[in-house]
mmCIF file with all atom_site columns, C-alpha atoms in Angstrom:
data_model
loop_
_atom_site.group_PDB
_atom_site.id
_atom_site.type_symbol
_atom_site.label_atom_id
_atom_site.label_alt_id
_atom_site.label_comp_id
_atom_site.label_asym_id
_atom_site.label_entity_id
_atom_site.label_seq_id
_atom_site.pdbx_PDB_ins_code
_atom_site.Cartn_x
_atom_site.Cartn_y
_atom_site.Cartn_z
_atom_site.occupancy
_atom_site.B_iso_or_equiv
_atom_site.pdbx_formal_charge
_atom_site.auth_seq_id
_atom_site.auth_comp_id
_atom_site.auth_asym_id
_atom_site.auth_atom_id
_atom_site.pdbx_PDB_model_num
ATOM 1   C CA . MET D 1 1   ? -24.941 -31.839 28.497  1.00 65.00 ? 245 MET D CA 1
ATOM 2   C CA . LYS D 1 2   ? -26.646 -28.372 27.933  1.00 83.00 ? 246 LYS D CA 1
ATOM 3   C CA . LYS D 1 3   ? -23.373 -27.298 29.335  1.00 87.00 ? 247 LYS D CA 1
ATOM 4   C CA . TRP D 1 4   ? -21.212 -28.489 26.704  1.00 88.00 ? 248 TRP D CA 1
ATOM 5   C CA . ILE D 1 5   ? -24.409 -26.431 24.492  1.00 90.00 ? 249 ILE D CA 1
ATOM 6   C CA . LYS D 1 6   ? -24.607 -23.504 26.385  1.00 89.00 ? 250 LYS D CA 1
ATOM 7   C CA . ILE D 1 7   ? -20.122 -23.372 25.648  1.00 91.00 ? 251 ILE D CA 1
ATOM 8   C CA . ILE D 1 8   ? -20.958 -24.075 21.897  1.00 92.00 ? 252 ILE D CA 1
ATOM 9   C CA . LEU D 1 9   ? -23.677 -21.550 21.528  1.00 91.00 ? 253 LEU D CA 1
ATOM 10  C CA . GLY D 1 10  ? -21.658 -18.807 23.158  1.00 91.00 ? 254 GLY D CA 1
ATOM 11  C CA . ILE D 1 11  ? -18.997 -19.636 20.877  1.00 93.00 ? 255 ILE D CA 1
ATOM 12  C CA . ILE D 1 12  ? -21.269 -19.939 17.659  1.00 93.00 ? 256 ILE D CA 1
ATOM 13  C CA . SER D 1 13  ? -22.420 -16.391 19.400  1.00 92.00 ? 257 SER D CA 1
ATOM 14  C CA . ILE D 1 14  ? -18.809 -14.466 19.224  1.00 90.00 ? 258 ILE D CA 1
ATOM 15  C CA . PHE D 1 15  ? -18.248 -15.690 16.425  1.00 88.00 ? 259 PHE D CA 1
ATOM 16  C CA . VAL D 1 16  ? -21.347 -14.644 14.559  1.00 89.00 ? 260 VAL D CA 1
ATOM 17  C CA . LEU D 1 17  ? -21.225 -10.788 16.108  1.00 89.00 ? 261 LEU D CA 1
ATOM 18  C CA . SER D 1 18  ? -17.534 -10.817 14.313  1.00 85.00 ? 262 SER D CA 1
ATOM 19  C CA . VAL D 1 19  ? -18.606 -11.560 11.482  1.00 83.00 ? 263 VAL D CA 1
ATOM 20  C CA . VAL D 1 20  ? -22.130 -8.399  11.622  1.00 85.00 ? 264 VAL D CA 1
ATOM 21  C CA . ILE D 1 21  ? -19.286 -5.569  13.555  1.00 84.00 ? 265 ILE D CA 1
ATOM 22  C CA . ASP D 1 22  ? -16.386 -6.512  10.447  1.00 80.00 ? 266 ASP D CA 1
ATOM 23  C CA . LEU D 1 23  ? -19.546 -6.204  7.974   1.00 79.00 ? 267 LEU D CA 1
ATOM 24  C CA . VAL D 1 24  ? -20.656 -3.069  9.925   1.00 83.00 ? 268 VAL D CA 1
ATOM 25  C CA . CYS D 1 25  ? -17.712 -1.925  9.247   1.00 79.00 ? 269 CYS D CA 1
ATOM 26  C CA . ILE D 1 26  ? -16.703 -1.768  5.707   1.00 76.00 ? 270 ILE D CA 1
ATOM 27  C CA . PHE D 1 27  ? -19.778 -0.670  5.386   1.00 77.00 ? 271 PHE D CA 1
ATOM 28  C CA . THR D 1 28  ? -19.277 2.502   7.761   1.00 81.00 ? 272 THR D CA 1
ATOM 29  C CA . ILE D 1 29  ? -15.865 3.288   7.321   1.00 79.00 ? 273 ILE D CA 1
ATOM 30  C CA . ASN D 1 30  ? -14.600 0.900   4.125   1.00 73.00 ? 274 ASN D CA 1
ATOM 31  C CA . ARG D 1 31  ? -12.580 -1.574  5.983   1.00 73.00 ? 275 ARG D CA 1
ATOM 32  C CA . PRO D 1 32  ? -13.138 -4.218  8.635   1.00 78.00 ? 276 PRO D CA 1
ATOM 33  C CA . ILE D 1 33  ? -12.135 -3.453  11.855  1.00 76.00 ? 277 ILE D CA 1
ATOM 34  C CA . PHE D 1 34  ? -9.199  -5.759  12.423  1.00 75.00 ? 278 PHE D CA 1
ATOM 35  C CA . SER D 1 35  ? -7.046  -5.429  9.410   1.00 76.00 ? 279 SER D CA 1
ATOM 36  C CA . GLN D 1 36  ? -4.115  -4.310  7.702   1.00 80.00 ? 280 GLN D CA 1
ATOM 37  C CA . GLY D 1 37  ? -4.477  -2.374  4.973   1.00 78.00 ? 281 GLY D CA 1
ATOM 38  C CA . GLU D 1 38  ? -2.777  -1.452  1.452   1.00 76.00 ? 282 GLU D CA 1
ATOM 39  C CA . ASP D 1 39  ? -3.217  2.219   -0.136  1.00 71.00 ? 283 ASP D CA 1
ATOM 40  C CA . TYR D 1 40  ? -1.842  1.901   -2.829  1.00 69.00 ? 284 TYR D CA 1
ATOM 41  C CA . GLY D 1 41  ? -3.107  6.084   -4.369  1.00 65.00 ? 285 GLY D CA 1
ATOM 42  C CA . THR D 1 42  ? -5.435  5.134   -7.285  1.00 66.00 ? 286 THR D CA 1
ATOM 43  C CA . HIS D 1 43  ? -7.185  2.304   -4.768  1.00 74.00 ? 287 HIS D CA 1
ATOM 44  C CA . ALA D 1 44  ? -6.650  0.649   -1.938  1.00 78.00 ? 288 ALA D CA 1
ATOM 45  C CA . VAL D 1 45  ? -7.034  -3.430  -0.250  1.00 82.00 ? 289 VAL D CA 1
ATOM 46  C CA . TYR D 1 46  ? -8.024  -4.076  3.354   1.00 82.00 ? 290 TYR D CA 1
ATOM 47  C CA . LYS D 1 47  ? -6.994  -7.633  4.522   1.00 83.00 ? 291 LYS D CA 1
ATOM 48  C CA . GLY D 1 48  ? -9.597  -8.753  7.641   1.00 80.00 ? 292 GLY D CA 1
ATOM 49  C CA . LEU D 1 49  ? -10.031 -11.349 8.781   1.00 79.00 ? 293 LEU D CA 1
ATOM 50  C CA . PHE D 1 50  ? -13.117 -12.023 7.316   1.00 80.00 ? 294 PHE D CA 1
ATOM 51  C CA . PHE D 1 51  ? -12.654 -10.473 4.602   1.00 81.00 ? 295 PHE D CA 1
ATOM 52  C CA . ASN D 1 52  ? -10.327 -8.955  2.184   1.00 82.00 ? 296 ASN D CA 1
ATOM 53  C CA . THR D 1 53  ? -12.453 -4.970  1.021   1.00 82.00 ? 297 THR D CA 1
ATOM 54  C CA . TYR D 1 54  ? -11.294 -3.402  -2.581  1.00 81.00 ? 298 TYR D CA 1
ATOM 55  C CA . VAL D 1 55  ? -12.259 0.123   -2.184  1.00 79.00 ? 299 VAL D CA 1
ATOM 56  C CA . CYS D 1 56  ? -11.260 0.853   -6.583  1.00 78.00 ? 300 CYS D CA 1
ATOM 57  C CA . PRO D 1 57  ? -12.338 4.093   -8.300  1.00 72.00 ? 301 PRO D CA 1
ATOM 58  C CA . GLU D 1 58  ? -15.041 2.083   -10.215 1.00 72.00 ? 302 GLU D CA 1
ATOM 59  C CA . PHE D 1 59  ? -17.445 1.873   -7.837  1.00 75.00 ? 303 PHE D CA 1
ATOM 60  C CA . SER D 1 60  ? -19.794 3.591   -5.630  1.00 73.00 ? 304 SER D CA 1
ATOM 61  C CA . THR D 1 61  ? -19.535 1.330   -2.194  1.00 77.00 ? 305 THR D CA 1
ATOM 62  C CA . PRO D 1 62  ? -16.411 -1.511  -1.135  1.00 79.00 ? 306 PRO D CA 1
ATOM 63  C CA . GLN D 1 63  ? -16.085 -4.579  -3.058  1.00 81.00 ? 307 GLN D CA 1
ATOM 64  C CA . ILE D 1 64  ? -16.215 -7.550  -0.301  1.00 81.00 ? 308 ILE D CA 1
ATOM 65  C CA . LYS D 1 65  ? -14.451 -10.932 -1.049  1.00 83.00 ? 309 LYS D CA 1
ATOM 66  C CA . VAL D 1 66  ? -14.335 -13.613 1.333   1.00 82.00 ? 310 VAL D CA 1
ATOM 67  C CA . LYS D 1 67  ? -10.779 -14.178 2.888   1.00 79.00 ? 311 LYS D CA 1
ATOM 68  C CA . GLY D 1 68  ? -8.661  -15.754 0.703   1.00 76.00 ? 312 GLY D CA 1
ATOM 69  C CA . ALA D 1 69  ? -11.364 -14.846 -2.681  1.00 79.00 ? 313 ALA D CA 1
ATOM 70  C CA . LYS D 1 70  ? -8.786  -13.517 -5.947  1.00 77.00 ? 314 LYS D CA 1
ATOM 71  C CA . TYR D 1 71  ? -10.174 -10.164 -7.455  1.00 76.00 ? 315 TYR D CA 1
ATOM 72  C CA . THR D 1 72  ? -8.134  -7.449  -8.551  1.00 73.00 ? 316 THR D CA 1
ATOM 73  C CA . CYS D 1 73  ? -9.256  -3.430  -8.540  1.00 73.00 ? 317 CYS D CA 1
ATOM 74  C CA . ALA D 1 74  ? -9.400  -2.308  -12.645 1.00 67.00 ? 318 ALA D CA 1
ATOM 75  C CA . VAL D 1 75  ? -6.352  0.300   -12.067 1.00 57.00 ? 319 VAL D CA 1
ATOM 76  C CA . LEU D 1 76  ? -7.277  3.085   -14.100 1.00 53.00 ? 320 LEU D CA 1
ATOM 77  C CA . GLU D 1 77  ? -4.100  5.230   -15.980 1.00 54.00 ? 321 GLU D CA 1
ATOM 78  C CA . TYR D 1 78  ? -4.229  8.602   -16.647 1.00 54.00 ? 322 TYR D CA 1
ATOM 79  C CA . ASP D 1 79  ? -1.922  10.624  -18.915 1.00 57.00 ? 323 ASP D CA 1
ATOM 80  C CA . MET D 1 80  ? 0.522   12.045  -16.282 1.00 61.00 ? 324 MET D CA 1
ATOM 81  C CA . GLY D 1 81  ? 2.389   13.974  -18.722 1.00 67.00 ? 325 GLY D CA 1
ATOM 82  C CA . SER D 1 82  ? 6.579   13.671  -18.360 1.00 81.00 ? 326 SER D CA 1
ATOM 83  C CA . VAL D 1 83  ? 8.307   14.208  -16.304 1.00 82.00 ? 327 VAL D CA 1
ATOM 84  C CA . VAL D 1 84  ? 9.254   16.987  -15.051 1.00 85.00 ? 328 VAL D CA 1
ATOM 85  C CA . SER D 1 85  ? 11.185  16.401  -11.937 1.00 88.00 ? 329 SER D CA 1
ATOM 86  C CA . ILE D 1 86  ? 12.567  13.775  -9.124  1.00 89.00 ? 330 ILE D CA 1
ATOM 87  C CA . LYS D 1 87  ? 13.276  15.576  -5.901  1.00 89.00 ? 331 LYS D CA 1
ATOM 88  C CA . ASP D 1 88  ? 14.457  14.748  -2.812  1.00 88.00 ? 332 ASP D CA 1
ATOM 89  C CA . THR D 1 89  ? 12.382  17.472  -0.831  1.00 88.00 ? 333 THR D CA 1
ATOM 90  C CA . THR D 1 90  ? 14.270  16.386  2.601   1.00 87.00 ? 334 THR D CA 1
ATOM 91  C CA . LYS D 1 91  ? 16.909  18.934  1.246   1.00 86.00 ? 335 LYS D CA 1
ATOM 92  C CA . ASP D 1 92  ? 14.716  22.036  1.145   1.00 87.00 ? 336 ASP D CA 1
ATOM 93  C CA . ILE D 1 93  ? 13.533  21.211  4.742   1.00 87.00 ? 337 ILE D CA 1
ATOM 94  C CA . LYS D 1 94  ? 15.984  23.053  7.750   1.00 89.00 ? 338 LYS D CA 1
ATOM 95  C CA . ASN D 1 95  ? 17.257  20.424  9.837   1.00 89.00 ? 339 ASN D CA 1
ATOM 96  C CA . PHE D 1 96  ? 15.814  17.283  8.208   1.00 85.00 ? 340 PHE D CA 1
ATOM 97  C CA . ALA D 1 97  ? 15.890  14.233  10.932  1.00 87.00 ? 341 ALA D CA 1
ATOM 98  C CA . CYS D 1 98  ? 14.045  11.435  10.154  1.00 86.00 ? 342 CYS D CA 1
ATOM 99  C CA . ASP D 1 99  ? 14.538  6.944   12.024  1.00 85.00 ? 343 ASP D CA 1
ATOM 100 C CA . SER D 1 100 ? 17.852  5.114   11.023  1.00 86.00 ? 344 SER D CA 1
ATOM 101 C CA . ALA D 1 101 ? 16.642  2.813   9.135   1.00 87.00 ? 345 ALA D CA 1
ATOM 102 C CA . LEU D 1 102 ? 16.327  1.168   5.319   1.00 88.00 ? 346 LEU D CA 1
ATOM 103 C CA . GLU D 1 103 ? 13.619  2.102   3.537   1.00 89.00 ? 347 GLU D CA 1
ATOM 104 C CA . LYS D 1 104 ? 13.066  -0.151  1.045   1.00 90.00 ? 348 LYS D CA 1
ATOM 105 C CA . PHE D 1 105 ? 11.195  1.823   -2.073  1.00 90.00 ? 349 PHE D CA 1
ATOM 106 C CA . TYR D 1 106 ? 11.075  -0.856  -5.336  1.00 90.00 ? 350 TYR D CA 1
ATOM 107 C CA . GLU D 1 107 ? 13.012  -3.740  -5.860  1.00 87.00 ? 351 GLU D CA 1
ATOM 108 C CA . ASP D 1 108 ? 13.048  -5.275  -9.247  1.00 85.00 ? 352 ASP D CA 1
ATOM 109 C CA . ASP D 1 109 ? 14.104  -9.303  -10.359 1.00 82.00 ? 353 ASP D CA 1
ATOM 110 C CA . MET D 1 110 ? 18.212  -8.338  -9.869  1.00 88.00 ? 354 MET D CA 1
ATOM 111 C CA . TYR D 1 111 ? 18.432  -6.011  -6.765  1.00 90.00 ? 355 TYR D CA 1
ATOM 112 C CA . LYS D 1 112 ? 16.335  -4.214  -3.577  1.00 92.00 ? 356 LYS D CA 1
ATOM 113 C CA . TYR D 1 113 ? 16.164  -0.061  -3.571  1.00 93.00 ? 357 TYR D CA 1
ATOM 114 C CA . SER D 1 114 ? 16.167  1.793   -0.664  1.00 92.00 ? 358 SER D CA 1
ATOM 115 C CA . TRP D 1 115 ? 16.594  5.471   1.408   1.00 92.00 ? 359 TRP D CA 1
ATOM 116 C CA . SER D 1 116 ? 19.090  5.276   3.880   1.00 90.00 ? 360 SER D CA 1
ATOM 117 C CA . CYS D 1 117 ? 16.447  6.031   6.297   1.00 89.00 ? 361 CYS D CA 1
ATOM 118 C CA . ILE D 1 118 ? 12.650  6.060   6.876   1.00 90.00 ? 362 ILE D CA 1
ATOM 119 C CA . LYS D 1 119 ? 11.215  8.471   3.878   1.00 89.00 ? 363 LYS D CA 1
ATOM 120 C CA . ASN D 1 120 ? 9.694   7.776   1.168   1.00 89.00 ? 364 ASN D CA 1
ATOM 121 C CA . ASP D 1 121 ? 6.981   10.562  1.497   1.00 89.00 ? 365 ASP D CA 1
ATOM 122 C CA . TYR D 1 122 ? 9.189   13.480  0.946   1.00 90.00 ? 366 TYR D CA 1
ATOM 123 C CA . MET D 1 123 ? 10.797  11.814  -2.290  1.00 90.00 ? 367 MET D CA 1
ATOM 124 C CA . ILE D 1 124 ? 8.693   13.147  -5.024  1.00 90.00 ? 368 ILE D CA 1
ATOM 125 C CA . VAL D 1 125 ? 8.267   13.263  -8.897  1.00 90.00 ? 369 VAL D CA 1
ATOM 126 C CA . GLU D 1 126 ? 6.828   15.708  -10.533 1.00 90.00 ? 370 GLU D CA 1
ATOM 127 C CA . TYR D 1 127 ? 4.529   15.553  -13.427 1.00 85.00 ? 371 TYR D CA 1
ATOM 128 C CA . GLU D 1 128 ? 4.168   18.342  -16.490 1.00 83.00 ? 372 GLU D CA 1
ATOM 129 C CA . ASN D 1 129 ? 0.231   18.334  -15.639 1.00 78.00 ? 373 ASN D CA 1
ATOM 130 C CA . GLY D 1 130 ? 1.265   19.157  -12.361 1.00 80.00 ? 374 GLY D CA 1
ATOM 131 C CA . ASN D 1 131 ? 0.597   15.747  -10.240 1.00 82.00 ? 375 ASN D CA 1
ATOM 132 C CA . LYS D 1 132 ? 2.973   14.174  -8.292  1.00 85.00 ? 376 LYS D CA 1
ATOM 133 C CA . GLU D 1 133 ? 3.464   11.328  -6.356  1.00 87.00 ? 377 GLU D CA 1
ATOM 134 C CA . THR D 1 134 ? 5.869   9.465   -4.776  1.00 88.00 ? 378 THR D CA 1
ATOM 135 C CA . ILE D 1 135 ? 8.900   8.023   -6.156  1.00 89.00 ? 379 ILE D CA 1
ATOM 136 C CA . SER D 1 136 ? 7.027   4.041   -4.860  1.00 88.00 ? 380 SER D CA 1
ATOM 137 C CA . ASP D 1 137 ? 4.308   4.292   -6.790  1.00 84.00 ? 381 ASP D CA 1
ATOM 138 C CA . ALA D 1 138 ? 5.142   5.827   -9.575  1.00 84.00 ? 382 ALA D CA 1
ATOM 139 C CA . LEU D 1 139 ? 8.307   3.015   -9.777  1.00 86.00 ? 383 LEU D CA 1
ATOM 140 C CA . LYS D 1 140 ? 4.963   0.618   -8.511  1.00 82.00 ? 384 LYS D CA 1
ATOM 141 C CA . TYR D 1 141 ? 3.296   2.507   -11.911 1.00 77.00 ? 385 TYR D CA 1
ATOM 142 C CA . GLY D 1 142 ? 5.311   1.797   -14.084 1.00 80.00 ? 386 GLY D CA 1
ATOM 143 C CA . THR D 1 143 ? 5.683   5.738   -14.907 1.00 83.00 ? 387 THR D CA 1
ATOM 144 C CA . ILE D 1 144 ? 9.854   6.033   -13.780 1.00 87.00 ? 388 ILE D CA 1
ATOM 145 C CA . THR D 1 145 ? 12.131  3.850   -14.174 1.00 87.00 ? 389 THR D CA 1
ATOM 146 C CA . ILE D 1 146 ? 15.673  3.620   -11.808 1.00 90.00 ? 390 ILE D CA 1
ATOM 147 C CA . ASN D 1 147 ? 17.230  4.851   -14.424 1.00 90.00 ? 391 ASN D CA 1
ATOM 148 C CA . ASP D 1 148 ? 15.382  8.144   -13.695 1.00 90.00 ? 392 ASP D CA 1
ATOM 149 C CA . LEU D 1 149 ? 16.755  8.864   -10.374 1.00 90.00 ? 393 LEU D CA 1
ATOM 150 C CA . ASP D 1 150 ? 19.977  8.168   -11.699 1.00 91.00 ? 394 ASP D CA 1
ATOM 151 C CA . ARG D 1 151 ? 19.016  10.898  -13.894 1.00 90.00 ? 395 ARG D CA 1
ATOM 152 C CA . PHE D 1 152 ? 18.053  13.450  -11.927 1.00 91.00 ? 396 PHE D CA 1
ATOM 153 C CA . ASN D 1 153 ? 20.724  12.674  -9.750  1.00 91.00 ? 397 ASN D CA 1
ATOM 154 C CA . ILE D 1 154 ? 18.648  10.731  -6.012  1.00 90.00 ? 398 ILE D CA 1
ATOM 155 C CA . ASP D 1 155 ? 20.850  8.696   -3.343  1.00 91.00 ? 399 ASP D CA 1
ATOM 156 C CA . TYR D 1 156 ? 19.212  5.426   -3.335  1.00 92.00 ? 400 TYR D CA 1
ATOM 157 C CA . ILE D 1 157 ? 20.978  1.885   -1.488  1.00 90.00 ? 401 ILE D CA 1
ATOM 158 C CA . LYS D 1 158 ? 21.587  -0.689  -4.357  1.00 92.00 ? 402 LYS D CA 1
ATOM 159 C CA . GLU D 1 159 ? 21.302  -4.395  -3.039  1.00 92.00 ? 403 GLU D CA 1
ATOM 160 C CA . THR D 1 160 ? 21.649  -7.548  -4.898  1.00 90.00 ? 404 THR D CA 1
ATOM 161 C CA . HIS D 1 161 ? 19.112  -10.390 -4.206  1.00 76.00 ? 405 HIS D CA 1
ATOM 162 C CA . ILE D 1 162 ? 20.522  -13.092 -2.010  1.00 69.00 ? 406 ILE D CA 1
ATOM 163 C CA . LYS D 1 163 ? 19.430  -16.611 -2.845  1.00 55.00 ? 407 LYS D CA 1
#
């Protein structure tokens, strides 16, 4: 009987230690130790084993929520001004090479839009106030549309959703 109690206490101890380590990491590096993160430019979300951590611009410390709890950061909207240019900066890089794979950068109800290779970080929108962001972020935040890509002669692959 004592053997089972030791095993159960050992399992509980490992679980409690994991939770404590997770919390320590959240407060020191702003994310759980084992996490999958998404950076949205203005805020970030890290999904961990026990907690989801939200790094929001309106708070000085990360917001910690138990796994499964509903929460979103308030997205601050900035007046970026009008779009000055939309560029494929890979054309400015001599002998540019990227991994051959379709990289999805946006989708709507009817289509998925992808780059012909892994180059999202090089596809840039420039605004009149001097700010820059990737095309995928600008589409996500609604500051540009797919029609703007056509207007600036940006090449992309358009596929219909398969239902």
